[in-house]
CSV table of C-alpha atoms in Angstrom, one decimal:
chain,number,residue,atom,x,y,z
A,1,MET,CA,135.9,67.9,80.2
A,2,ILE,CA,138.8,70.3,80.2
A,3,GLY,CA,138.5,73.3,77.9
A,4,THR,CA,137.8,77.0,77.6
A,5,PRO,CA,134.3,77.9,78.8
A,6,GLY,CA,132.3,79.6,76.0
A,7,LYS,CA,134.5,78.5,73.1
A,8,TRP,CA,132.7,76.7,70.3
A,9,SER,CA,134.6,73.4,70.3
A,10,THR,CA,134.6,73.2,74.1
A,11,GLU,CA,130.8,73.7,74.3
A,12,ALA,CA,130.2,71.3,71.4
A,13,LEU,CA,132.0,68.6,73.3
A,14,ALA,CA,130.1,69.5,76.5
A,15,ASP,CA,126.8,69.4,74.7
A,16,ALA,CA,127.6,66.0,73.2
A,17,LEU,CA,128.5,64.7,76.7
A,18,GLU,CA,125.4,66.1,78.3
A,19,LYS,CA,123.1,64.7,75.5
A,20,ARG,CA,124.5,61.2,76.1
A,21,THR,CA,125.0,61.2,79.9
A,22,GLY,CA,122.9,64.0,81.4
A,23,PHE,CA,126.1,65.3,83.0
A,24,ARG,CA,127.9,68.5,82.0
A,25,GLN,CA,131.1,69.9,83.6
A,26,VAL,CA,133.6,72.2,81.9
A,27,ILE,CA,136.9,72.5,83.7
A,28,ASP,CA,139.0,75.6,83.3
A,29,MET,CA,142.5,74.5,84.4
A,30,SER,CA,143.4,78.1,85.3
A,31,GLN,CA,141.1,77.6,88.3
A,32,ALA,CA,142.6,74.2,89.3
A,33,VAL,CA,144.3,73.6,92.7
A,34,LEU,CA,146.7,70.8,93.1
A,35,ASP,CA,147.2,69.5,96.7
A,36,LEU,CA,150.0,67.0,96.7
A,37,GLU,CA,149.7,66.1,100.4
A,38,ALA,CA,145.9,65.4,100.0
A,39,GLY,CA,146.3,63.9,96.6
A,40,THR,CA,143.6,66.1,95.1
A,41,LEU,CA,143.3,68.2,92.0
A,42,CYS,CA,140.2,70.4,92.4
A,43,CYS,CA,138.4,73.0,90.4
A,44,GLY,CA,135.8,74.5,92.6
A,45,ASP,CA,134.0,71.7,94.4
A,46,VAL,CA,135.0,69.1,91.8
A,47,ASP,CA,138.0,66.8,92.4
A,48,LEU,CA,139.2,65.7,89.1
A,49,CYS,CA,140.8,62.6,90.7
A,50,GLN,CA,137.4,61.3,91.5
A,51,LEU,CA,136.0,61.3,88.0
A,52,ASP,CA,135.6,58.3,85.6
A,53,GLY,CA,137.3,60.1,82.7
A,54,LEU,CA,138.3,63.5,81.3
A,55,ILE,CA,138.3,64.8,77.7
A,56,LEU,CA,141.1,67.2,77.2
A,57,LYS,CA,140.1,69.8,74.7
A,58,LYS,CA,142.2,72.8,75.7
A,59,ILE,CA,144.7,73.2,78.5
A,60,ALA,CA,145.1,76.9,78.0
A,61,GLU,CA,144.0,79.7,75.7
A,62,ASP,CA,147.5,80.1,74.4
A,63,TYR,CA,150.5,77.7,74.2
A,64,SER,CA,153.2,78.6,76.7
A,65,PRO,CA,155.5,77.0,79.3
A,66,ASP,CA,152.7,77.7,81.8
A,67,ALA,CA,150.4,75.3,79.8
A,68,LEU,CA,153.0,72.6,80.3
A,69,ASP,CA,152.7,73.1,84.1
A,70,ARG,CA,149.0,72.6,83.8
A,71,LEU,CA,149.5,69.4,82.0
A,72,GLU,CA,151.9,68.3,84.8
A,73,MET,CA,149.2,69.1,87.3
A,74,LEU,CA,146.7,67.0,85.3
A,75,ARG,CA,149.0,64.0,85.7
A,76,MET,CA,147.7,63.8,89.3
A,77,ALA,CA,144.4,62.6,88.0
A,78,GLN,CA,146.1,60.1,85.8
A,79,PHE,CA,148.0,58.8,88.8
A,80,ALA,CA,144.6,58.4,90.5
A,81,GLY,CA,143.4,56.1,87.7
A,82,VAL,CA,141.3,58.7,85.8
A,83,ARG,CA,141.2,58.0,82.0
A,84,ILE,CA,142.2,61.2,80.1
A,85,PHE,CA,141.6,61.6,76.4
A,86,SER,CA,144.3,62.4,75.2
A,87,PRO,CA,146.6,61.5,78.1
A,88,ALA,CA,148.4,64.5,79.6
A,89,VAL,CA,151.9,63.0,79.1
A,90,ASN,CA,151.2,62.5,75.4
A,91,VAL,CA,150.0,66.1,74.9
A,92,LEU,CA,153.2,67.3,76.7
A,93,ARG,CA,155.2,66.1,73.7
A,94,LEU,CA,153.3,68.4,71.4
A,95,MET,CA,153.0,71.7,73.1
A,96,ASP,CA,156.6,72.7,72.4
A,97,ARG,CA,157.1,73.0,68.6
A,98,LEU,CA,160.6,71.7,68.8
A,99,ALA,CA,159.6,68.6,70.8
A,100,CYS,CA,156.9,67.8,68.1
A,101,THR,CA,159.4,68.3,65.3
A,102,MET,CA,162.0,66.0,66.9
A,103,THR,CA,159.5,63.2,67.3
A,104,LEU,CA,158.4,63.6,63.6
A,105,ARG,CA,161.9,63.7,62.3
A,106,SER,CA,162.9,60.6,64.4
A,107,ALA,CA,160.0,58.8,62.7
A,108,ALA,CA,161.4,59.8,59.2
A,109,ILE,CA,158.4,62.1,58.4
A,110,PRO,CA,159.2,64.6,55.6
A,111,MET,CA,159.3,68.2,56.9
A,112,PRO,CA,160.6,71.5,55.6
A,113,ALA,CA,164.3,72.3,56.1
A,114,THR,CA,164.6,73.6,59.6
A,115,THR,CA,167.3,75.1,61.7
A,116,ILE,CA,167.3,75.7,65.5
A,117,THR,CA,169.8,78.2,66.9
A,118,GLU,CA,170.3,80.9,69.6
A,119,SER,CA,172.8,82.7,67.4
A,120,GLU,CA,171.7,85.8,65.4
A,121,HIS,CA,174.6,85.3,63.1
A,122,VAL,CA,173.7,81.7,62.3
A,123,ALA,CA,170.0,82.8,61.9
A,124,HIS,CA,171.1,85.3,59.3
A,125,GLU,CA,173.2,82.7,57.5
A,126,THR,CA,170.3,80.3,57.5
A,127,LEU,CA,168.0,82.9,56.0
A,128,ASP,CA,170.5,83.5,53.2
A,129,ARG,CA,170.7,79.8,52.6
A,130,TYR,CA,166.9,79.3,52.6
A,131,GLY,CA,166.2,82.4,50.5
A,132,ALA,CA,163.0,82.9,52.5
A,133,ALA,CA,162.2,81.6,56.0
A,134,VAL,CA,159.5,81.5,58.6
A,135,PHE,CA,160.7,82.2,62.2
A,136,LYS,CA,158.4,80.4,64.5
A,137,PRO,CA,157.9,80.7,68.3
A,138,LEU,CA,158.3,77.4,70.1
A,139,PHE,CA,154.9,77.9,71.7
A,140,SER,CA,152.2,79.3,69.4
A,141,THR,CA,149.1,78.3,67.3
A,142,LYS,CA,147.4,79.6,64.2
A,143,ALA,CA,150.7,81.3,63.0
A,144,ARG,CA,150.6,83.7,65.9
A,145,GLY,CA,154.0,85.4,66.5
A,146,MET,CA,155.6,84.0,63.3
A,147,LEU,CA,157.8,86.1,61.2
A,148,LEU,CA,158.4,85.8,57.5
A,149,LEU,CA,161.7,87.1,56.2
A,150,GLU,CA,163.3,87.1,52.8
A,151,SER,CA,167.1,87.0,52.2
A,152,GLY,CA,168.4,90.4,51.3
A,153,ALA,CA,165.8,92.4,53.2
A,154,GLU,CA,167.3,95.6,54.4
A,155,ASP,CA,166.0,95.2,58.0
A,156,ALA,CA,166.6,91.5,58.2
A,157,SER,CA,169.2,91.8,61.0
A,158,GLN,CA,167.0,94.1,63.0
A,159,GLN,CA,164.0,91.8,62.6
A,160,ILE,CA,166.0,88.8,63.6
A,161,ALA,CA,167.3,90.6,66.7
A,162,MET,CA,163.7,91.6,67.7
A,163,PHE,CA,162.5,88.0,67.1
A,164,ARG,CA,165.3,86.6,69.2
A,165,LYS,CA,164.5,89.0,72.1
A,166,ALA,CA,161.1,87.4,72.4
A,167,ASN,CA,162.3,83.9,71.4
A,168,PRO,CA,165.9,83.1,72.6
A,169,VAL,CA,165.8,79.7,70.9
A,170,MET,CA,165.0,80.5,67.3
A,171,TYR,CA,163.1,77.9,65.2
A,172,ILE,CA,163.7,78.7,61.5
A,173,GLN,CA,161.9,76.9,58.7
A,174,LYS,CA,162.4,77.3,55.0
A,175,LYS,CA,159.4,78.9,53.4
A,176,LEU,CA,157.8,76.6,50.8
A,177,ASP,CA,155.4,77.4,48.0
A,178,LEU,CA,152.0,76.0,49.2
A,179,SER,CA,150.0,77.2,46.2
A,180,GLY,CA,147.5,78.9,48.5
A,181,GLU,CA,146.4,75.9,50.6
A,182,ASP,CA,147.4,73.3,53.1
A,183,LEU,CA,145.6,70.3,54.6
A,184,GLY,CA,144.3,69.2,57.9
A,185,MET,CA,144.1,65.4,58.1
A,186,VAL,CA,141.8,64.2,61.0
A,187,PHE,CA,142.3,61.1,63.1
A,188,LEU,CA,140.3,59.5,66.0
A,189,ASN,CA,142.2,57.0,68.1
A,190,GLY,CA,144.6,56.5,65.2
A,191,GLU,CA,141.9,55.9,62.6
A,192,TYR,CA,141.5,58.2,59.6
A,193,LEU,CA,138.3,60.3,59.6
A,194,CYS,CA,138.6,62.9,56.9
A,195,THR,CA,140.8,65.7,55.3
A,196,TYR,CA,139.9,69.3,54.9
A,197,ALA,CA,141.8,72.1,53.1
A,198,ARG,CA,142.6,75.5,54.4
A,199,VAL,CA,142.5,77.8,51.4
A,200,SER,CA,143.9,81.3,51.4
A,201,GLN,CA,141.5,84.1,50.5
A,202,ASN,CA,144.0,86.9,50.4
A,203,ASP,CA,147.7,87.5,49.9
A,204,SER,CA,148.7,86.3,53.3
A,205,TRP,CA,151.7,83.9,53.3
A,206,ASN,CA,149.9,81.4,55.5
A,207,THR,CA,146.5,79.8,55.1
A,208,THR,CA,145.3,79.7,58.7
A,209,ILE,CA,141.7,80.6,59.5
A,210,HIS,CA,143.1,83.2,61.8
A,211,SER,CA,144.6,84.9,58.7
A,212,GLY,CA,141.5,84.7,56.6
A,213,GLY,CA,141.7,81.2,55.2
A,214,LYS,CA,138.6,79.2,54.5
A,215,TYR,CA,137.8,75.5,54.9
A,216,ALA,CA,137.1,73.3,52.0
A,217,PRO,CA,136.7,69.5,51.5
A,218,TYR,CA,139.6,67.5,50.2
A,219,ASP,CA,139.9,63.9,49.0
A,220,PRO,CA,143.5,62.6,49.6
A,221,ALA,CA,145.2,59.7,47.8
A,222,PRO,CA,145.8,56.6,50.0
A,223,GLU,CA,149.5,57.3,50.2
A,224,LEU,CA,148.8,60.7,51.6
A,225,ILE,CA,146.5,59.2,54.2
A,226,GLU,CA,149.3,56.8,55.1
A,227,LEU,CA,151.7,59.7,55.6
A,228,GLY,CA,149.3,61.3,58.0
A,229,ARG,CA,148.8,58.1,59.9
A,230,ARG,CA,152.5,57.6,60.3
A,231,ALA,CA,152.9,61.2,61.5
A,232,GLN,CA,150.3,61.0,64.3
A,233,ALA,CA,151.1,57.5,65.4
A,234,PRO,CA,154.1,58.2,67.7
A,235,PHE,CA,152.0,60.6,69.9
A,236,GLY,CA,149.1,58.3,70.9
A,237,LEU,CA,146.4,60.9,70.9
A,238,THR,CA,142.7,60.4,71.1
A,239,PHE,CA,141.8,63.1,68.5
A,240,THR,CA,144.3,65.0,66.4
A,241,THR,CA,144.9,66.8,63.1
A,242,VAL,CA,148.0,66.4,61.0
A,243,ASP,CA,149.0,69.6,59.1
A,244,ILE,CA,150.2,68.6,55.6
A,245,ALA,CA,151.2,70.6,52.6
A,246,LEU,CA,151.7,69.5,49.0
A,247,THR,CA,154.9,70.9,47.4
A,248,ALA,CA,156.7,70.5,44.1
A,249,ASP,CA,159.0,68.0,45.9
A,250,GLY,CA,156.2,66.0,47.4
A,251,PRO,CA,154.1,66.2,50.6
A,252,ILE,CA,155.5,67.5,53.8
A,253,VAL,CA,154.2,67.6,57.4
A,254,PHE,CA,154.3,70.8,59.5
A,255,GLU,CA,153.0,69.5,62.8
A,256,VAL,CA,150.6,67.3,64.7
A,257,SER,CA,147.9,69.1,66.7
A,258,ALA,CA,147.7,68.5,70.4
A,259,PHE,CA,143.9,68.9,70.4
A,260,GLY,CA,142.7,68.5,66.8
A,261,GLY,CA,140.5,70.6,64.4
A,262,TYR,CA,136.9,70.2,65.4
A,263,SER,CA,135.8,73.2,63.4
A,264,GLY,CA,137.7,72.1,60.3
A,265,ALA,CA,136.2,68.6,60.5
A,266,GLN,CA,132.7,70.1,60.6
A,267,LYS,CA,133.0,73.0,58.2
A,268,GLY,CA,135.4,71.3,55.8
A,269,CYS,CA,134.2,67.7,55.9
A,270,GLY,CA,130.6,67.9,57.4
A,271,ILE,CA,131.7,65.6,60.3
A,272,ASP,CA,130.6,66.1,63.9
A,273,ALA,CA,133.9,65.2,65.5
A,274,ALA,CA,132.7,66.2,68.9
A,275,ALA,CA,130.0,63.5,68.8
A,276,LEU,CA,132.4,60.9,67.5
A,277,VAL,CA,135.0,61.7,70.2
A,278,VAL,CA,132.4,61.5,73.0
A,279,ASP,CA,131.1,58.2,71.7
A,280,HIS,CA,134.6,56.8,71.7
A,281,VAL,CA,135.4,58.1,75.2
A,282,LEU,CA,132.1,56.7,76.7
A,283,ASN,CA,132.8,53.3,75.1
A,284,GLU,CA,136.3,53.3,76.6
A,285,VAL,CA,135.4,54.3,80.1
A,286,SER,CA,132.5,51.8,80.3
A,287,ARG,CA,134.6,48.8,79.6
């Protein structure tokens, strides 16, 4: 499996694989070497092109354009006939926030009002129009690098300029009242597993665990489950989480996760997602 050695979710998947097969191999893609002439993709003495299958848990510690290159390298194993769960080309469509957003909007999934621009002037106009907005990097997870601004702030122009310096293409999303929680809806091979809530424990504007939020169980209505199902369907992922929030104007989707919330499924729903994913993968590769 491909992941980050030592990280809980990576090791949980590796443990589940070892328990069922007696084989354990965690691949760190930062150590991978692609030889196009030889047709190999090696990490140490393991050629990924010779394996029966790969579980893709994490391609890099942080989302970045470099992570996209690692996914492109991983396609060599796909060309060689190795089954990858989720397929590298499918995950490619999720790493960039804008690519994910465009796919969701093309599928008529309700999302917050969003503007994309490289113009600081347009960004300032957008902020005034939204009243409050979250400026989001195109490559980030757990709200890292995001900037919350309110219209009329004295230093808004300076903050926008600083954000644009690090993010030339600015992704600006209207801030909505989430009432202190949002939801993670979990799917395995397109089938609904469970939903957990991320509940804020402080005055942070976001509910991520990284910012102090806590997991809690949540029982969604059937129509909410159907929204989550429609949101994840275009991406064809083995395991994923759909981020959903309930607003005064109805539910909206923020994004679909490239790798899914294993910790949220366990701590919020009591479900061992790693075991379920491994069972699914082993069933698929043994056919």
